[in-house]
Amino acid sequence: MGYVGMPLAKEATAAGLTVAGLDVDPAKVDALNAGRSYIDDLTDADLDAMLGNGFTATLDPSVLAESSTIVICVPTPLDEDHRPDLSAVEGATATVAAQLRPGTLVVLESTTWPGTTDEVARPILEKSGLVAGTDFHLAFSPERIDPGNTKYGLRNTPKVVGGFTPACRERAETFYSQFIERVVPVSGTREAEMAKLLENTYRHVNIALVNEMAIFCDELGVNLWEAIEAAATKPFGFQKFLPGPGVGGHCIPVDPSYLSYTVRKLGYPFRFVELAQEINERMPSYVVARVQRLLNRHRKPVNGSKVLLLGVTYKPDIADERETPAIPVAEALLELGAELTFCDPHVRQWSVEGRPIPRQEDLAEAIVAADVTVLLQQHAAFDLDLIERQGSLVLDTRGVLATSERVERL
């Protein structure tokens, strides 16, 4: 019951469906049943309305046996060797298999490599003695949740659905159509799985493109930010992507690796993805190099300098820190001996490699006290004019500040 499961539960409950949320974390279950939301896009008031309409959270898997539809929304991270880790999918699917009843619809929403629903989930589910497509329905529908997006939520974002059989697809279409405005059917589960990976790989590659351009445009003396805005005036054939300190969240740093893994099983590398991964992963190091250069120009070493990080989440105006590039930036600065602090209205406590980083409450005081300020995330709560006026030295990784002798853009 996280960033994917809770919006789904909210909309399904609002449509009049009886919804139960199964999780393995007692703290989450207690919080949900007490009306305390831990999700950015779900307020306590939203949760109260859900509870009032019959939503319950539970640790008891027997609730699955009473369900006509079961949607699996568990994480699919990478392991220490950057390979797909499907342990959560396998564990959740085994739990479902133990409670599976004839006629049930099972949908996997977790992002994964093409073939997972058929080759991993289906055999586990069929250990129940029931056969997919005959005794129960099986489908894949990739999540498209964008935390913090106030324009597009689950209800008005088209939902791609692929079934193990045409009948499975039709059953899944009927389910999602009850609370999502547009359902987009595809011919099978593999096509639905690939659609999600294609979406995020497209973003991953294009972000890498502008990140690499940011590095050489700085050396060429070209204002890339202005060039991007100029290019974006073209009404066709161009989509704007912006450079930054790295990529974060669950999708962009992780999902393309699932596609690369699939291609490597065919015996050759997916060079676009692997090159994009290399470029995006080196951006935190480039940010640190720019901090060093900025301090050096003013005859200051990083060692002993007070460095303030503004915004340590992976997206603006949310509390989500998953895969945030702020972590590798902070790790490198600490290794160089920087005295690190952070300011983020959405994060109360933050640690790097087990080391707590002091939090600055007052933005103005923090900027004045810092030898260099690094804007990593442009939260709306940040006073950009104040940062420009008061910052001794500022590195803007988001292109939102006016440049000057003291303020540089990435």
GROMACS .gro file of C-alpha atoms in nm:
model
  410
    1MET     CA    1   0.000   0.000   0.000
    2GLY     CA    2   0.240   0.263  -0.129
    3TYR     CA    3   0.255   0.524  -0.404
    4VAL     CA    4   0.082   0.287  -0.648
    5GLY     CA    5  -0.158   0.092  -0.428
    6MET     CA    6  -0.306   0.382  -0.234
    7PRO     CA    7  -0.420   0.599  -0.531
    8LEU     CA    8  -0.572   0.284  -0.681
    9ALA     CA    9  -0.754   0.207  -0.355
   10LYS     CA   10  -0.875   0.567  -0.333
   11GLU     CA   11  -1.035   0.572  -0.678
   12ALA     CA   12  -1.179   0.221  -0.651
   13THR     CA   13  -1.335   0.306  -0.314
   14ALA     CA   14  -1.479   0.630  -0.453
   15ALA     CA   15  -1.640   0.428  -0.734
   16GLY     CA   16  -1.829   0.222  -0.479
   17LEU     CA   17  -1.609  -0.086  -0.473
   18THR     CA   18  -1.531  -0.259  -0.145
   19VAL     CA   19  -1.154  -0.232  -0.109
   20ALA     CA   20  -0.907  -0.395   0.130
   21GLY     CA   21  -0.539  -0.310   0.136
   22LEU     CA   22  -0.304  -0.593   0.225
   23ASP     CA   23   0.047  -0.502   0.341
   24VAL     CA   24   0.326  -0.672   0.536
   25ASP     CA   25   0.421  -0.357   0.731
   26PRO     CA   26   0.226  -0.331   1.059
   27ALA     CA   27   0.313   0.039   1.092
   28LYS     CA   28   0.154   0.117   0.756
   29VAL     CA   29  -0.157  -0.085   0.833
   30ASP     CA   30  -0.198   0.085   1.170
   31ALA     CA   31  -0.148   0.429   1.015
   32LEU     CA   32  -0.403   0.367   0.741
   33ASN     CA   33  -0.670   0.233   0.975
   34ALA     CA   34  -0.610   0.533   1.204
   35GLY     CA   35  -0.657   0.774   0.914
   36ARG     CA   36  -0.293   0.885   0.890
   37SER     CA   37  -0.165   0.906   0.535
   38TYR     CA   38   0.203   0.860   0.455
   39ILE     CA   39   0.156   0.925   0.080
   40ASP     CA   40   0.217   1.269  -0.075
   41ASP     CA   41  -0.087   1.255  -0.301
   42LEU     CA   42  -0.326   1.124  -0.034
   43THR     CA   43  -0.436   1.356   0.245
   44ASP     CA   44  -0.571   1.247   0.581
   45ALA     CA   45  -0.908   1.379   0.464
   46ASP     CA   46  -0.889   1.156   0.157
   47LEU     CA   47  -0.812   0.860   0.378
   48ASP     CA   48  -1.096   0.944   0.615
   49ALA     CA   49  -1.334   0.941   0.318
   50MET     CA   50  -1.198   0.605   0.209
   51LEU     CA   51  -1.243   0.458   0.555
   52GLY     CA   52  -1.594   0.598   0.565
   53ASN     CA   53  -1.668   0.417   0.239
   54GLY     CA   54  -1.550   0.083   0.374
   55PHE     CA   55  -1.178   0.076   0.301
   56THR     CA   56  -0.973  -0.132   0.543
   57ALA     CA   57  -0.603  -0.214   0.568
   58THR     CA   58  -0.492  -0.552   0.696
   59LEU     CA   59  -0.200  -0.786   0.755
   60ASP     CA   60  -0.424  -1.091   0.709
   61PRO     CA   61  -0.383  -1.255   0.365
   62SER     CA   62  -0.712  -1.441   0.405
   63VAL     CA   63  -0.878  -1.125   0.275
   64LEU     CA   64  -0.755  -1.234  -0.070
   65ALA     CA   65  -0.986  -1.534  -0.068
   66GLU     CA   66  -1.282  -1.297  -0.037
   67SER     CA   67  -1.172  -1.074  -0.326
   68SER     CA   68  -1.302  -1.090  -0.683
   69THR     CA   69  -1.006  -0.881  -0.805
   70ILE     CA   70  -0.652  -0.878  -0.667
   71VAL     CA   71  -0.403  -0.612  -0.782
   72ILE     CA   72  -0.035  -0.664  -0.700
   73CYS     CA   73   0.148  -0.332  -0.650
   74VAL     CA   74   0.482  -0.423  -0.494
   75PRO     CA   75   0.829  -0.271  -0.557
   76THR     CA   76   1.057  -0.402  -0.830
   77PRO     CA   77   1.401  -0.262  -0.744
   78LEU     CA   78   1.748  -0.357  -0.860
   79ASP     CA   79   1.978  -0.577  -0.654
   80GLU     CA   80   2.336  -0.489  -0.557
   81ASP     CA   81   2.457  -0.596  -0.902
   82HIS     CA   82   2.196  -0.377  -1.078
   83ARG     CA   83   1.993  -0.676  -1.185
   84PRO     CA   84   1.612  -0.694  -1.157
   85ASP     CA   85   1.498  -0.804  -0.811
   86LEU     CA   86   1.159  -0.975  -0.840
   87SER     CA   87   1.157  -1.112  -0.485
   88ALA     CA   88   0.866  -0.890  -0.381
   89VAL     CA   89   0.664  -0.989  -0.688
   90GLU     CA   90   0.736  -1.357  -0.627
   91GLY     CA   91   0.649  -1.330  -0.258
   92ALA     CA   92   0.325  -1.141  -0.319
   93THR     CA   93   0.222  -1.376  -0.597
   94ALA     CA   94   0.284  -1.679  -0.374
   95THR     CA   95   0.065  -1.520  -0.107
   96VAL     CA   96  -0.209  -1.471  -0.366
   97ALA     CA   97  -0.173  -1.830  -0.490
   98ALA     CA   98  -0.235  -1.964  -0.139
   99GLN     CA   99  -0.570  -1.782  -0.127
  100LEU     CA  100  -0.673  -1.792  -0.495
  101ARG     CA  101  -1.031  -1.888  -0.577
  102PRO     CA  102  -1.193  -1.975  -0.912
  103GLY     CA  103  -1.312  -1.674  -1.112
  104THR     CA  104  -1.072  -1.425  -0.953
  105LEU     CA  105  -0.898  -1.157  -1.159
  106VAL     CA  106  -0.528  -1.113  -1.071
  107VAL     CA  107  -0.350  -0.805  -1.211
  108LEU     CA  108   0.019  -0.728  -1.177
  109GLU     CA  109   0.099  -0.353  -1.186
  110SER     CA  110   0.463  -0.365  -1.076
  111THR     CA  111   0.704  -0.250  -1.348
  112THR     CA  112   0.905  -0.542  -1.479
  113TRP     CA  113   1.064  -0.702  -1.784
  114PRO     CA  114   0.844  -0.835  -2.066
  115GLY     CA  115   0.740  -1.191  -1.991
  116THR     CA  116   0.724  -1.162  -1.612
  117THR     CA  117   0.347  -1.202  -1.588
  118ASP     CA  118   0.349  -1.515  -1.800
  119GLU     CA  119   0.685  -1.669  -1.703
  120VAL     CA  120   0.710  -1.575  -1.334
  121ALA     CA  121   0.369  -1.485  -1.194
  122ARG     CA  122   0.155  -1.739  -1.382
  123PRO     CA  123   0.348  -2.054  -1.276
  124ILE     CA  124   0.339  -1.943  -0.913
  125LEU     CA  125  -0.034  -1.875  -0.929
  126GLU     CA  126  -0.102  -2.208  -1.099
  127LYS     CA  127   0.056  -2.390  -0.805
  128SER     CA  128  -0.287  -2.331  -0.653
  129GLY     CA  129  -0.418  -2.598  -0.890
  130LEU     CA  130  -0.611  -2.337  -1.090
  131VAL     CA  131  -0.526  -2.264  -1.454
  132ALA     CA  132  -0.481  -1.909  -1.584
  133GLY     CA  133  -0.730  -1.817  -1.855
  134THR     CA  134  -0.953  -2.107  -1.758
  135ASP     CA  135  -1.007  -2.103  -1.383
  136PHE     CA  136  -0.892  -1.748  -1.310
  137HIS     CA  137  -0.812  -1.434  -1.508
  138LEU     CA  138  -0.459  -1.291  -1.531
  139ALA     CA  139  -0.353  -0.949  -1.664
  140PHE     CA  140  -0.080  -0.689  -1.654
  141SER     CA  141  -0.150  -0.315  -1.630
  142PRO     CA  142   0.151  -0.088  -1.572
  143GLU     CA  143   0.121   0.178  -1.306
  144ARG     CA  144   0.150   0.537  -1.428
  145ILE     CA  145   0.152   0.720  -1.097
  146ASP     CA  146   0.339   1.052  -1.102
  147PRO     CA  147   0.375   1.173  -0.740
  148GLY     CA  148   0.306   1.542  -0.702
  149ASN     CA  149   0.136   1.579  -1.041
  150THR     CA  150  -0.170   1.797  -0.983
  151LYS     CA  151  -0.299   1.767  -1.341
  152TYR     CA  152  -0.286   1.394  -1.408
  153GLY     CA  153  -0.386   1.139  -1.148
  154LEU     CA  154  -0.495   0.779  -1.169
  155ARG     CA  155  -0.849   0.858  -1.286
  156ASN     CA  156  -0.760   1.074  -1.589
  157THR     CA  157  -0.440   0.898  -1.697
  158PRO     CA  158  -0.510   0.634  -1.965
  159LYS     CA  159  -0.464   0.280  -1.833
  160VAL     CA  160  -0.288   0.023  -2.051
  161VAL     CA  161  -0.416  -0.334  -2.002
  162GLY     CA  162  -0.290  -0.661  -2.146
  163GLY     CA  163  -0.440  -1.000  -2.065
  164PHE     CA  164  -0.304  -1.354  -2.068
  165THR     CA  165  -0.604  -1.434  -2.291
  166PRO     CA  166  -0.857  -1.206  -2.465
  167ALA     CA  167  -1.109  -1.297  -2.195
  168CYS     CA  168  -0.858  -1.200  -1.926
  169ARG     CA  169  -0.805  -0.865  -2.096
  170GLU     CA  170  -1.178  -0.800  -2.119
  171ARG     CA  171  -1.223  -0.878  -1.750
  172ALA     CA  172  -0.940  -0.638  -1.658
  173GLU     CA  173  -1.084  -0.369  -1.888
  174THR     CA  174  -1.419  -0.399  -1.715
  175PHE     CA  175  -1.257  -0.369  -1.373
  176TYR     CA  176  -1.050  -0.058  -1.447
  177SER     CA  177  -1.325   0.111  -1.648
  178GLN     CA  178  -1.524   0.148  -1.327
  179PHE     CA  179  -1.292   0.424  -1.201
  180ILE     CA  180  -1.052   0.521  -1.483
  181GLU     CA  181  -1.170   0.740  -1.769
  182ARG     CA  182  -0.988   0.563  -2.052
  183VAL     CA  183  -0.860   0.207  -2.068
  184VAL     CA  184  -0.621   0.117  -2.350
  185PRO     CA  185  -0.621  -0.256  -2.436
  186VAL     CA  186  -0.319  -0.423  -2.595
  187SER     CA  187  -0.288  -0.772  -2.735
  188GLY     CA  188  -0.103  -0.935  -2.445
  189THR     CA  189   0.078  -0.899  -2.117
  190ARG     CA  190   0.420  -0.861  -2.285
  191GLU     CA  191   0.304  -0.561  -2.487
  192ALA     CA  192   0.170  -0.397  -2.171
  193GLU     CA  193   0.494  -0.468  -1.986
  194MET     CA  194   0.700  -0.328  -2.274
  195ALA     CA  195   0.486  -0.013  -2.297
  196LYS     CA  196   0.586   0.089  -1.945
  197LEU     CA  197   0.955   0.025  -2.007
  198LEU     CA  198   0.940   0.217  -2.335
  199GLU     CA  199   0.785   0.521  -2.163
  200ASN     CA  200   1.057   0.544  -1.901
  201THR     CA  201   1.345   0.449  -2.129
  202TYR     CA  202   1.240   0.731  -2.363
  203ARG     CA  203   1.266   0.978  -2.076
  204HIS     CA  204   1.589   0.824  -1.949
  205VAL     CA  205   1.766   0.857  -2.285
  206ASN     CA  206   1.646   1.214  -2.348
  207ILE     CA  207   1.745   1.328  -2.000
  208ALA     CA  208   2.088   1.179  -2.058
  209LEU     CA  209   2.111   1.372  -2.385
  210VAL     CA  210   2.058   1.712  -2.221
  211ASN     CA  211   2.275   1.615  -1.922
  212GLU     CA  212   2.568   1.544  -2.153
  213MET     CA  213   2.498   1.863  -2.345
  214ALA     CA  214   2.504   2.058  -2.016
  215ILE     CA  215   2.860   1.941  -1.954
  216PHE     CA  216   3.005   2.043  -2.288
  217CYS     CA  217   2.790   2.356  -2.325
  218ASP     CA  218   2.943   2.486  -2.004
  219GLU     CA  219   3.289   2.439  -2.155
  220LEU     CA  220   3.179   2.597  -2.483
  221GLY     CA  221   3.030   2.897  -2.305
  222VAL     CA  222   2.681   2.820  -2.441
  223ASN     CA  223   2.368   2.884  -2.233
  224LEU     CA  224   2.198   2.546  -2.281
  225TRP     CA  225   1.894   2.648  -2.076
  226GLU     CA  226   1.822   2.932  -2.318
  227ALA     CA  227   1.883   2.705  -2.615
  228ILE     CA  228   1.634   2.449  -2.478
  229GLU     CA  229   1.365   2.714  -2.431
  230ALA     CA  230   1.427   2.840  -2.784
  231ALA     CA  231   1.401   2.488  -2.927
  232ALA     CA  232   1.079   2.430  -2.729
  233THR     CA  233   0.904   2.704  -2.929
  234LYS     CA  234   0.891   2.462  -3.222
  235PRO     CA  235   0.531   2.332  -3.225
  236PHE     CA  236   0.623   1.989  -3.364
  237GLY     CA  237   0.906   1.737  -3.355
  238PHE     CA  238   1.055   1.846  -3.022
  239GLN     CA  239   0.981   1.774  -2.656
  240LYS     CA  240   1.157   1.968  -2.383
  241PHE     CA  241   1.381   1.782  -2.140
  242LEU     CA  242   1.597   1.959  -1.883
  243PRO     CA  243   1.935   1.871  -1.732
  244GLY     CA  244   1.978   1.820  -1.361
  245PRO     CA  245   2.196   1.671  -1.087
  246GLY     CA  246   2.093   1.317  -1.175
  247VAL     CA  247   1.777   1.110  -1.205
  248GLY     CA  248   1.567   0.989  -0.914
  249GLY     CA  249   1.246   0.816  -0.816
  250HIS     CA  250   1.162   0.454  -0.875
  251CYS     CA  251   1.109   0.470  -1.251
  252ILE     CA  252   1.389   0.645  -1.440
  253PRO     CA  253   1.693   0.506  -1.251
  254VAL     CA  254   1.547   0.154  -1.235
  255ASP     CA  255   1.305   0.064  -1.514
  256PRO     CA  256   1.543   0.094  -1.813
  257SER     CA  257   1.769  -0.160  -1.643
  258TYR     CA  258   1.481  -0.410  -1.661
  259LEU     CA  259   1.467  -0.358  -2.037
  260SER     CA  260   1.845  -0.378  -2.071
  261TYR     CA  261   1.838  -0.703  -1.871
  262THR     CA  262   1.583  -0.848  -2.112
  263VAL     CA  263   1.786  -0.751  -2.418
  264ARG     CA  264   2.107  -0.893  -2.268
  265LYS     CA  265   1.933  -1.230  -2.235
  266LEU     CA  266   1.919  -1.227  -2.616
  267GLY     CA  267   2.298  -1.208  -2.625
  268TYR     CA  268   2.378  -0.843  -2.695
  269PRO     CA  269   2.377  -0.513  -2.504
  270PHE     CA  270   2.114  -0.240  -2.524
  271ARG     CA  271   2.369   0.031  -2.588
  272PHE     CA  272   2.135   0.331  -2.576
  273VAL     CA  273   2.013   0.244  -2.227
  274GLU     CA  274   2.355   0.156  -2.091
  275LEU     CA  275   2.509   0.478  -2.225
  276ALA     CA  276   2.222   0.682  -2.081
  277GLN     CA  277   2.268   0.508  -1.747
  278GLU     CA  278   2.638   0.593  -1.751
  279ILE     CA  279   2.575   0.961  -1.829
  280ASN     CA  280   2.297   1.010  -1.576
  281GLU     CA  281   2.487   0.829  -1.301
  282ARG     CA  282   2.789   1.056  -1.342
  283MET     CA  283   2.588   1.379  -1.302
  284PRO     CA  284   2.619   1.388  -0.918
  285SER     CA  285   2.998   1.371  -0.960
  286TYR     CA  286   2.980   1.653  -1.212
  287VAL     CA  287   2.778   1.863  -0.967
  288VAL     CA  288   3.045   1.810  -0.702
  289ALA     CA  289   3.318   1.905  -0.952
  290ARG     CA  290   3.131   2.227  -1.026
  291VAL     CA  291   3.108   2.301  -0.652
  292GLN     CA  292   3.482   2.249  -0.625
  293ARG     CA  293   3.545   2.481  -0.918
  294LEU     CA  294   3.312   2.748  -0.780
  295LEU     CA  295   3.486   2.745  -0.442
  296ASN     CA  296   3.831   2.732  -0.599
  297ARG     CA  297   3.764   3.049  -0.795
  298HIS     CA  298   3.713   3.222  -0.462
  299ARG     CA  299   4.023   3.063  -0.306
  300LYS     CA  300   3.831   2.819  -0.087
  301PRO     CA  301   3.878   2.440  -0.058
  302VAL     CA  302   3.583   2.206  -0.024
  303ASN     CA  303   3.747   2.067   0.291
  304GLY     CA  304   3.607   2.271   0.577
  305SER     CA  305   3.365   2.473   0.362
  306LYS     CA  306   3.003   2.501   0.471
  307VAL     CA  307   2.791   2.351   0.193
  308LEU     CA  308   2.412   2.390   0.199
  309LEU     CA  309   2.197   2.153  -0.009
  310LEU     CA  310   1.855   2.292  -0.099
  311GLY     CA  311   1.600   2.018  -0.170
  312VAL     CA  312   1.696   1.654  -0.117
  313THR     CA  313   1.390   1.481  -0.268
  314TYR     CA  314   1.388   1.346  -0.623
  315LYS     CA  315   1.100   1.570  -0.736
  316PRO     CA  316   0.980   1.918  -0.637
  317ASP     CA  317   0.711   1.965  -0.372
  318ILE     CA  318   0.695   1.604  -0.251
  319ALA     CA  319   0.864   1.412   0.032
  320ASP     CA  320   0.973   1.118  -0.185
  321GLU     CA  321   1.348   1.051  -0.152
  322ARG     CA  322   1.364   0.730  -0.358
  323GLU     CA  323   1.687   0.717  -0.561
  324THR     CA  324   1.739   1.090  -0.509
  325PRO     CA  325   2.061   1.221  -0.665
  326ALA     CA  326   2.110   1.427  -0.348
  327ILE     CA  327   2.253   1.114  -0.183
  328PRO     CA  328   2.555   1.060  -0.414
  329VAL     CA  329   2.614   1.439  -0.421
  330ALA     CA  330   2.622   1.446  -0.042
  331GLU     CA  331   2.841   1.135  -0.018
  332ALA     CA  332   3.104   1.289  -0.244
  333LEU     CA  333   3.099   1.624  -0.062
  334LEU     CA  334   3.136   1.455   0.276
  335GLU     CA  335   3.430   1.253   0.149
  336LEU     CA  336   3.596   1.579   0.043
  337GLY     CA  337   3.553   1.716   0.395
  338ALA     CA  338   3.262   1.954   0.344
  339GLU     CA  339   3.056   2.065   0.644
  340LEU     CA  340   2.719   1.965   0.505
  341THR     CA  341   2.371   2.090   0.597
  342PHE     CA  342   2.039   2.069   0.415
  343CYS     CA  343   1.715   2.264   0.390
  344ASP     CA  344   1.398   2.094   0.268
  345PRO     CA  345   1.043   2.178   0.381
  346HIS     CA  346   0.928   1.824   0.299
  347VAL     CA  347   1.201   1.627   0.479
  348ARG     CA  348   1.236   1.643   0.857
  349GLN     CA  349   1.533   1.410   0.897
  350TRP     CA  350   1.796   1.307   0.646
  351SER     CA  351   2.103   1.088   0.673
  352VAL     CA  352   2.379   0.987   0.434
  353GLU     CA  353   2.562   0.657   0.484
  354GLY     CA  354   2.411   0.641   0.832
  355ARG     CA  355   2.536   0.988   0.919
  356PRO     CA  356   2.263   1.240   1.016
  357ILE     CA  357   2.288   1.564   0.818
  358PRO     CA  358   2.191   1.880   1.015
  359ARG     CA  359   1.865   2.036   0.896
  360GLN     CA  360   1.836   2.412   0.857
  361GLU     CA  361   1.493   2.550   0.945
  362ASP     CA  362   1.544   2.912   0.835
  363LEU     CA  363   1.629   2.945   0.465
  364ALA     CA  364   1.769   3.298   0.494
  365GLU     CA  365   1.996   3.216   0.786
  366ALA     CA  366   2.115   2.895   0.620
  367ILE     CA  367   2.208   3.072   0.295
  368VAL     CA  368   2.397   3.350   0.471
  369ALA     CA  369   2.592   3.098   0.681
  370ALA     CA  370   2.692   2.878   0.384
  371ASP     CA  371   3.009   2.918   0.182
  372VAL     CA  372   2.825   2.766  -0.113
  373THR     CA  373   2.460   2.678  -0.169
  374VAL     CA  374   2.360   2.401  -0.410
  375LEU     CA  375   2.002   2.412  -0.536
  376LEU     CA  376   1.921   2.047  -0.607
  377GLN     CA  377   1.541   2.070  -0.610
  378GLN     CA  378   1.324   2.372  -0.682
  379HIS     CA  379   1.053   2.336  -0.417
  380ALA     CA  380   0.785   2.604  -0.446
  381ALA     CA  381   0.849   2.698  -0.082
  382PHE     CA  382   1.199   2.821  -0.167
  383ASP     CA  383   1.230   3.198  -0.215
  384LEU     CA  384   1.438   3.212  -0.532
  385ASP     CA  385   1.492   3.587  -0.508
  386LEU     CA  386   1.627   3.540  -0.156
  387ILE     CA  387   1.869   3.272  -0.275
  388GLU     CA  388   1.995   3.499  -0.553
  389ARG     CA  389   2.036   3.801  -0.321
  390GLN     CA  390   2.179   3.638  -0.011
  391GLY     CA  391   2.383   3.344  -0.138
  392SER     CA  392   2.758   3.391  -0.115
  393LEU     CA  393   2.810   3.136  -0.392
  394VAL     CA  394   2.527   2.940  -0.554
  395LEU     CA  395   2.520   2.646  -0.796
  396ASP     CA  396   2.179   2.615  -0.959
  397THR     CA  397   2.128   2.262  -1.095
  398ARG     CA  398   1.770   2.334  -1.208
  399GLY     CA  399   1.810   2.645  -1.422
  400VAL     CA  400   1.565   2.855  -1.222
  401LEU     CA  401   1.795   3.130  -1.086
  402ALA     CA  402   1.932   3.432  -1.266
  403THR     CA  403   2.306   3.394  -1.323
  404SER     CA  404   2.553   3.645  -1.182
  405GLU     CA  405   2.907   3.657  -1.049
  406ARG     CA  406   2.788   3.455  -0.748
  407VAL     CA  407   2.525   3.233  -0.913
  408GLU     CA  408   2.611   2.968  -1.171
  409ARG     CA  409   2.384   2.727  -1.354
  410LEU     CA  410   2.471   2.365  -1.414
   0.00000   0.00000   0.00000
